[in-house]
Structure formats: C-alpha cells, structure tokens
Amino acid sequence: FILKTIVIDGRNQLIGRLASNIVILLKKGYTLKVIRCKDLVFSGRYEHVYNRILKKKNLKTRTNPNKGPYFFSNPSSLLKKIVKGMLNKLNKSHTLLFKSVECFNDTPNRYIYNYKLFLKNSHKNYKLKPDSKFTKLYEILPKFGWQDRSSCTESNSKNGIRSTIYSFNSKKLNNLISQKYY
C-alpha cells in the first residue's frame, strides 16, 4: 500500500465541497497538501456570510468559555476544522487520516514545481450559477482578526515563477471520488 501525495490548488474552490472531496481522498489513502487556502470561496453575499461566521464566533458556554467552541480566523485552520468535522472522531483510523492533511495560505516554495490538482466538482465556476454571489476568505476573515502576512514576505509571483496546474479528466476525477470507500 503506497501513500500518494496530492497537492490541491484551493483557488476559487467552494470550501464545503472541497472539504468533502478531501475526506473522500483521505479515506482512499492519499496524503493531501492544500495550497492557497486564502482564495477559498463561500457561496453567498458578503453580508450573509459575515453574519453566519459572526453567529458561530459568538457561541459560548455558560460554565467555562475556555472549553467552548473555538473559532479559527486563519483560512488554513478553518479548512482543517471543517475537514475534522467531517471525520468520525471516535474512529482511530480517522484521527490518523486527519494528520495526513496540510493546509497553507500561500504556495510554499517546496510545492512550486509540483503538479496541482484542480477539482472541477468543487470549483465555483462549475457549481455556482454565473450570476451567483460569492465571498472569498481573504475578503472576510480580516474582520475577525486574521492578518495576511504574505505581503510582508517575498511572493512567488514576484520571482516570476509559474507553476503548472494539472487538471484531471472529468471522467477520471469522477471515478476517483465516486468510488466506494467502505
């Protein structure tokens, strides 16, 4: 049994659909690296998405707020929390699966030249209507305390490095994701 590493490009991917595809690929034995998490998309108008996140952030417990629900304002941590919620926490193999996911807000230098997987079944252009509203994470999460530090560091686009995006055939991708995993 050989573990294969897949690098997924998170640009313009719907966050919930991407998380469900990540869980399916994890159960098949892949190790996943998700890059450009700050470009992930919530479907809906800005105000609705803002109110939905604000409502989740304001949840507290009556006894001890330190035990309460935790809110992550970092896009990569937010995606990992969504993936963690889709895995069964009582199953030990699922907790091991969760450790094989890494999320990054930008493209790290070690993944510049790797092929990036482009998931058509979670991309906003394929799943949303053309006139639908959407909100990117880098637009909304600064309101909740996230500071984008990529402008401080040297970016890959400034170096003129172009990475190739590998797109699966739609048939091959659908077969990979729609196969039974149990």
PDB file of C-alpha atoms in Angstrom:
ATOM      1  CA  PHE A   1       0.000   0.000   0.000  1.00  0.00           C
ATOM      2  CA  ILE A   2       1.724   3.142  -1.226  1.00  0.00           C
ATOM      3  CA  LEU A   3       0.632   6.533   0.011  1.00  0.00           C
ATOM      4  CA  LYS A   4       0.449   9.080  -2.766  1.00  0.00           C
ATOM      5  CA  THR A   5       0.779  12.791  -2.146  1.00  0.00           C
ATOM      6  CA  ILE A   6      -1.610  15.118  -3.949  1.00  0.00           C
ATOM      7  CA  VAL A   7      -1.229  18.897  -3.986  1.00  0.00           C
ATOM      8  CA  ILE A   8      -4.624  20.598  -4.361  1.00  0.00           C
ATOM      9  CA  ASP A   9      -4.930  24.180  -5.534  1.00  0.00           C
ATOM     10  CA  GLY A  10      -7.537  25.916  -3.372  1.00  0.00           C
ATOM     11  CA  ARG A  11      -8.075  28.938  -5.593  1.00  0.00           C
ATOM     12  CA  ASN A  12     -11.802  29.566  -6.269  1.00  0.00           C
ATOM     13  CA  GLN A  13     -12.865  26.272  -4.677  1.00  0.00           C
ATOM     14  CA  LEU A  14     -16.058  26.126  -2.616  1.00  0.00           C
ATOM     15  CA  ILE A  15     -14.905  25.393   0.922  1.00  0.00           C
ATOM     16  CA  GLY A  16     -17.511  22.784   1.890  1.00  0.00           C
ATOM     17  CA  ARG A  17     -17.322  20.833  -1.342  1.00  0.00           C
ATOM     18  CA  LEU A  18     -13.540  20.874  -1.240  1.00  0.00           C
ATOM     19  CA  ALA A  19     -13.599  19.564   2.338  1.00  0.00           C
ATOM     20  CA  SER A  20     -15.893  16.675   1.389  1.00  0.00           C
ATOM     21  CA  ASN A  21     -13.626  15.779  -1.544  1.00  0.00           C
ATOM     22  CA  ILE A  22     -10.619  15.898   0.793  1.00  0.00           C
ATOM     23  CA  VAL A  23     -12.316  13.438   3.158  1.00  0.00           C
ATOM     24  CA  ILE A  24     -13.089  11.057   0.282  1.00  0.00           C
ATOM     25  CA  LEU A  25      -9.491  11.168  -0.949  1.00  0.00           C
ATOM     26  CA  LEU A  26      -8.172  10.689   2.604  1.00  0.00           C
ATOM     27  CA  LYS A  27     -10.239   7.549   3.035  1.00  0.00           C
ATOM     28  CA  LYS A  28      -8.678   6.184  -0.156  1.00  0.00           C
ATOM     29  CA  GLY A  29      -5.196   6.538   1.344  1.00  0.00           C
ATOM     30  CA  TYR A  30      -3.861   9.755  -0.174  1.00  0.00           C
ATOM     31  CA  THR A  31      -1.769  12.360   1.620  1.00  0.00           C
ATOM     32  CA  LEU A  32      -3.090  15.816   0.777  1.00  0.00           C
ATOM     33  CA  LYS A  33      -1.492  19.250   0.715  1.00  0.00           C
ATOM     34  CA  VAL A  34      -3.885  22.148   0.083  1.00  0.00           C
ATOM     35  CA  ILE A  35      -2.265  25.379  -1.092  1.00  0.00           C
ATOM     36  CA  ARG A  36      -3.728  28.892  -1.479  1.00  0.00           C
ATOM     37  CA  CYS A  37      -6.386  28.450   1.201  1.00  0.00           C
ATOM     38  CA  LYS A  38      -6.915  32.201   1.412  1.00  0.00           C
ATOM     39  CA  ASP A  39      -8.528  32.071  -2.053  1.00  0.00           C
ATOM     40  CA  LEU A  40     -11.237  29.610  -0.968  1.00  0.00           C
ATOM     41  CA  VAL A  41     -14.835  30.708  -1.543  1.00  0.00           C
ATOM     42  CA  PHE A  42     -18.036  30.775   0.486  1.00  0.00           C
ATOM     43  CA  SER A  43     -21.192  30.886  -1.615  1.00  0.00           C
ATOM     44  CA  GLY A  44     -23.495  33.767  -0.743  1.00  0.00           C
ATOM     45  CA  ARG A  45     -23.464  37.518  -0.387  1.00  0.00           C
ATOM     46  CA  TYR A  46     -20.869  39.179   1.812  1.00  0.00           C
ATOM     47  CA  GLU A  47     -23.406  40.242   4.456  1.00  0.00           C
ATOM     48  CA  HIS A  48     -24.914  36.757   4.777  1.00  0.00           C
ATOM     49  CA  VAL A  49     -21.515  35.083   5.063  1.00  0.00           C
ATOM     50  CA  TYR A  50     -20.367  37.703   7.588  1.00  0.00           C
ATOM     51  CA  ASN A  51     -23.471  37.183   9.758  1.00  0.00           C
ATOM     52  CA  ARG A  52     -23.136  33.389   9.567  1.00  0.00           C
ATOM     53  CA  ILE A  53     -19.491  33.488  10.697  1.00  0.00           C
ATOM     54  CA  LEU A  54     -20.252  36.099  13.377  1.00  0.00           C
ATOM     55  CA  LYS A  55     -23.027  33.919  14.780  1.00  0.00           C
ATOM     56  CA  LYS A  56     -20.641  30.942  15.052  1.00  0.00           C
ATOM     57  CA  LYS A  57     -17.932  33.093  16.593  1.00  0.00           C
ATOM     58  CA  ASN A  58     -20.205  34.416  19.334  1.00  0.00           C
ATOM     59  CA  LEU A  59     -21.150  30.942  20.625  1.00  0.00           C
ATOM     60  CA  LYS A  60     -20.038  30.436  24.205  1.00  0.00           C
ATOM     61  CA  THR A  61     -20.587  28.004  27.041  1.00  0.00           C
ATOM     62  CA  ARG A  62     -22.227  29.069  30.286  1.00  0.00           C
ATOM     63  CA  THR A  63     -19.742  27.422  32.589  1.00  0.00           C
ATOM     64  CA  ASN A  64     -16.272  27.968  31.134  1.00  0.00           C
ATOM     65  CA  PRO A  65     -15.626  29.839  27.863  1.00  0.00           C
ATOM     66  CA  ASN A  66     -12.204  28.179  27.578  1.00  0.00           C
ATOM     67  CA  LYS A  67     -14.000  24.888  26.913  1.00  0.00           C
ATOM     68  CA  GLY A  68     -16.313  26.461  24.390  1.00  0.00           C
ATOM     69  CA  PRO A  69     -16.312  26.267  20.614  1.00  0.00           C
ATOM     70  CA  TYR A  70     -13.102  27.558  19.135  1.00  0.00           C
ATOM     71  CA  PHE A  71     -13.099  29.875  16.141  1.00  0.00           C
ATOM     72  CA  PHE A  72     -10.166  29.969  13.756  1.00  0.00           C
ATOM     73  CA  SER A  73      -9.660  33.140  11.773  1.00  0.00           C
ATOM     74  CA  ASN A  74      -6.799  31.670   9.750  1.00  0.00           C
ATOM     75  CA  PRO A  75      -8.072  30.266   6.385  1.00  0.00           C
ATOM     76  CA  SER A  76      -5.932  27.122   6.532  1.00  0.00           C
ATOM     77  CA  SER A  77      -7.040  26.371  10.109  1.00  0.00           C
ATOM     78  CA  LEU A  78     -10.663  26.993   9.140  1.00  0.00           C
ATOM     79  CA  LEU A  79     -10.443  24.436   6.313  1.00  0.00           C
ATOM     80  CA  LYS A  80      -8.799  21.897   8.632  1.00  0.00           C
ATOM     81  CA  LYS A  81     -11.582  22.388  11.188  1.00  0.00           C
ATOM     82  CA  ILE A  82     -14.227  21.759   8.524  1.00  0.00           C
ATOM     83  CA  VAL A  83     -12.429  18.589   7.393  1.00  0.00           C
ATOM     84  CA  LYS A  84     -12.094  17.457  11.021  1.00  0.00           C
ATOM     85  CA  GLY A  85     -15.839  17.883  11.489  1.00  0.00           C
ATOM     86  CA  MET A  86     -16.492  15.557   8.542  1.00  0.00           C
ATOM     87  CA  LEU A  87     -14.371  12.756  10.007  1.00  0.00           C
ATOM     88  CA  ASN A  88     -15.559  10.459  12.780  1.00  0.00           C
ATOM     89  CA  LYS A  89     -13.633  11.392  15.927  1.00  0.00           C
ATOM     90  CA  LEU A  90     -14.396   8.078  17.639  1.00  0.00           C
ATOM     91  CA  ASN A  91     -12.661   6.090  14.897  1.00  0.00           C
ATOM     92  CA  LYS A  92      -8.899   5.945  15.487  1.00  0.00           C
ATOM     93  CA  SER A  93      -8.135   5.474  11.799  1.00  0.00           C
ATOM     94  CA  HIS A  94      -9.948   8.741  11.040  1.00  0.00           C
ATOM     95  CA  THR A  95      -7.819  10.630  13.528  1.00  0.00           C
ATOM     96  CA  LEU A  96      -4.755   9.218  11.774  1.00  0.00           C
ATOM     97  CA  LEU A  97      -6.212  10.302   8.426  1.00  0.00           C
ATOM     98  CA  PHE A  98      -6.610  13.841   9.693  1.00  0.00           C
ATOM     99  CA  LYS A  99      -2.878  14.047  10.354  1.00  0.00           C
ATOM    100  CA  SER A 100      -2.151  13.479   6.658  1.00  0.00           C
ATOM    101  CA  VAL A 101      -3.716  16.815   5.610  1.00  0.00           C
ATOM    102  CA  GLU A 102      -1.671  20.004   5.441  1.00  0.00           C
ATOM    103  CA  CYS A 103      -3.114  23.390   4.521  1.00  0.00           C
ATOM    104  CA  PHE A 104      -1.232  26.527   3.504  1.00  0.00           C
ATOM    105  CA  ASN A 105      -2.476  30.059   2.886  1.00  0.00           C
ATOM    106  CA  ASP A 106       0.026  30.607   0.061  1.00  0.00           C
ATOM    107  CA  THR A 107       2.162  28.362  -2.093  1.00  0.00           C
ATOM    108  CA  PRO A 108       5.229  27.194  -0.152  1.00  0.00           C
ATOM    109  CA  ASN A 109       8.473  27.060  -2.089  1.00  0.00           C
ATOM    110  CA  ARG A 110       8.661  23.275  -1.868  1.00  0.00           C
ATOM    111  CA  TYR A 111       5.378  22.914  -3.818  1.00  0.00           C
ATOM    112  CA  ILE A 112       6.028  25.444  -6.574  1.00  0.00           C
ATOM    113  CA  TYR A 113       7.011  22.908  -9.196  1.00  0.00           C
ATOM    114  CA  ASN A 114       4.613  20.135  -8.169  1.00  0.00           C
ATOM    115  CA  TYR A 115       1.529  19.393 -10.199  1.00  0.00           C
ATOM    116  CA  LYS A 116      -1.551  20.902  -8.620  1.00  0.00           C
ATOM    117  CA  LEU A 117      -4.857  19.074  -8.674  1.00  0.00           C
ATOM    118  CA  PHE A 118      -7.762  21.158  -9.972  1.00  0.00           C
ATOM    119  CA  LEU A 119     -11.073  19.767  -8.695  1.00  0.00           C
ATOM    120  CA  LYS A 120     -13.814  20.673 -11.129  1.00  0.00           C
ATOM    121  CA  ASN A 121     -16.591  19.316  -8.931  1.00  0.00           C
ATOM    122  CA  SER A 122     -15.868  21.883  -6.214  1.00  0.00           C
ATOM    123  CA  HIS A 123     -14.873  24.885  -8.358  1.00  0.00           C
ATOM    124  CA  LYS A 124     -17.142  27.928  -8.179  1.00  0.00           C
ATOM    125  CA  ASN A 125     -17.382  28.314 -11.965  1.00  0.00           C
ATOM    126  CA  TYR A 126     -18.765  24.791 -12.308  1.00  0.00           C
ATOM    127  CA  LYS A 127     -21.019  24.676  -9.238  1.00  0.00           C
ATOM    128  CA  LEU A 128     -22.438  28.213  -8.941  1.00  0.00           C
ATOM    129  CA  LYS A 129     -24.667  29.973 -11.414  1.00  0.00           C
ATOM    130  CA  PRO A 130     -22.959  32.787 -13.317  1.00  0.00           C
ATOM    131  CA  ASP A 131     -24.969  35.475 -11.513  1.00  0.00           C
ATOM    132  CA  SER A 132     -24.461  33.951  -8.034  1.00  0.00           C
ATOM    133  CA  LYS A 133     -22.714  35.926  -5.331  1.00  0.00           C
ATOM    134  CA  PHE A 134     -19.671  34.551  -3.546  1.00  0.00           C
ATOM    135  CA  THR A 135     -17.228  35.736  -0.897  1.00  0.00           C
ATOM    136  CA  LYS A 136     -13.535  34.893  -0.730  1.00  0.00           C
ATOM    137  CA  LEU A 137     -11.906  34.148   2.599  1.00  0.00           C
ATOM    138  CA  TYR A 138      -9.281  36.874   2.255  1.00  0.00           C
ATOM    139  CA  GLU A 139     -12.103  39.431   1.987  1.00  0.00           C
ATOM    140  CA  ILE A 140     -13.981  38.422   5.117  1.00  0.00           C
ATOM    141  CA  LEU A 141     -11.523  36.933   7.624  1.00  0.00           C
ATOM    142  CA  PRO A 142      -9.587  40.178   8.313  1.00  0.00           C
ATOM    143  CA  LYS A 143     -12.782  41.380  10.048  1.00  0.00           C
ATOM    144  CA  PHE A 144     -12.319  38.518  12.524  1.00  0.00           C
ATOM    145  CA  GLY A 145      -8.653  39.094  13.293  1.00  0.00           C
ATOM    146  CA  TRP A 146      -6.690  37.367  10.521  1.00  0.00           C
ATOM    147  CA  GLN A 147      -3.674  39.293   9.258  1.00  0.00           C
ATOM    148  CA  ASP A 148      -2.441  38.338   5.812  1.00  0.00           C
ATOM    149  CA  ARG A 149       1.318  38.143   6.176  1.00  0.00           C
ATOM    150  CA  SER A 150       2.014  37.139   2.572  1.00  0.00           C
ATOM    151  CA  SER A 151       2.503  40.770   1.559  1.00  0.00           C
ATOM    152  CA  CYS A 152       5.399  41.015   4.038  1.00  0.00           C
ATOM    153  CA  THR A 153       7.265  38.021   2.654  1.00  0.00           C
ATOM    154  CA  GLU A 154       8.669  37.589  -0.799  1.00  0.00           C
ATOM    155  CA  SER A 155       5.958  36.154  -3.010  1.00  0.00           C
ATOM    156  CA  ASN A 156       6.397  33.518  -5.690  1.00  0.00           C
ATOM    157  CA  SER A 157       4.677  35.702  -8.266  1.00  0.00           C
ATOM    158  CA  LYS A 158       7.314  38.409  -7.710  1.00  0.00           C
ATOM    159  CA  ASN A 159      10.002  35.889  -8.596  1.00  0.00           C
ATOM    160  CA  GLY A 160       8.308  35.220 -11.912  1.00  0.00           C
ATOM    161  CA  ILE A 161       7.900  31.526 -11.137  1.00  0.00           C
ATOM    162  CA  ARG A 162       4.963  29.965 -12.892  1.00  0.00           C
ATOM    163  CA  SER A 163       3.572  26.706 -11.652  1.00  0.00           C
ATOM    164  CA  THR A 164       1.645  24.259 -13.768  1.00  0.00           C
ATOM    165  CA  ILE A 165      -1.871  23.262 -12.842  1.00  0.00           C
ATOM    166  CA  TYR A 166      -2.697  19.660 -13.590  1.00  0.00           C
ATOM    167  CA  SER A 167      -6.328  19.066 -14.380  1.00  0.00           C
ATOM    168  CA  PHE A 168      -7.728  15.572 -14.239  1.00  0.00           C
ATOM    169  CA  ASN A 169     -10.103  14.381 -16.891  1.00  0.00           C
ATOM    170  CA  SER A 170     -13.603  14.859 -15.561  1.00  0.00           C
ATOM    171  CA  LYS A 171     -14.232  11.107 -16.032  1.00  0.00           C
ATOM    172  CA  LYS A 172     -11.054  10.128 -14.208  1.00  0.00           C
ATOM    173  CA  LEU A 173     -11.766  12.539 -11.345  1.00  0.00           C
ATOM    174  CA  ASN A 174     -15.388  11.457 -11.003  1.00  0.00           C
ATOM    175  CA  ASN A 175     -14.299   7.823 -10.911  1.00  0.00           C
ATOM    176  CA  LEU A 176     -11.711   8.615  -8.258  1.00  0.00           C
ATOM    177  CA  ILE A 177     -14.147  10.465  -5.998  1.00  0.00           C
ATOM    178  CA  SER A 178     -17.320   8.446  -6.644  1.00  0.00           C
ATOM    179  CA  GLN A 179     -15.768   5.021  -5.921  1.00  0.00           C
ATOM    180  CA  LYS A 180     -16.980   3.365  -2.767  1.00  0.00           C
ATOM    181  CA  TYR A 181     -14.519   3.660   0.081  1.00  0.00           C
ATOM    182  CA  TYR A 182     -16.145   1.377   2.663  1.00  0.00           C
TER     183      TYR A 182
END
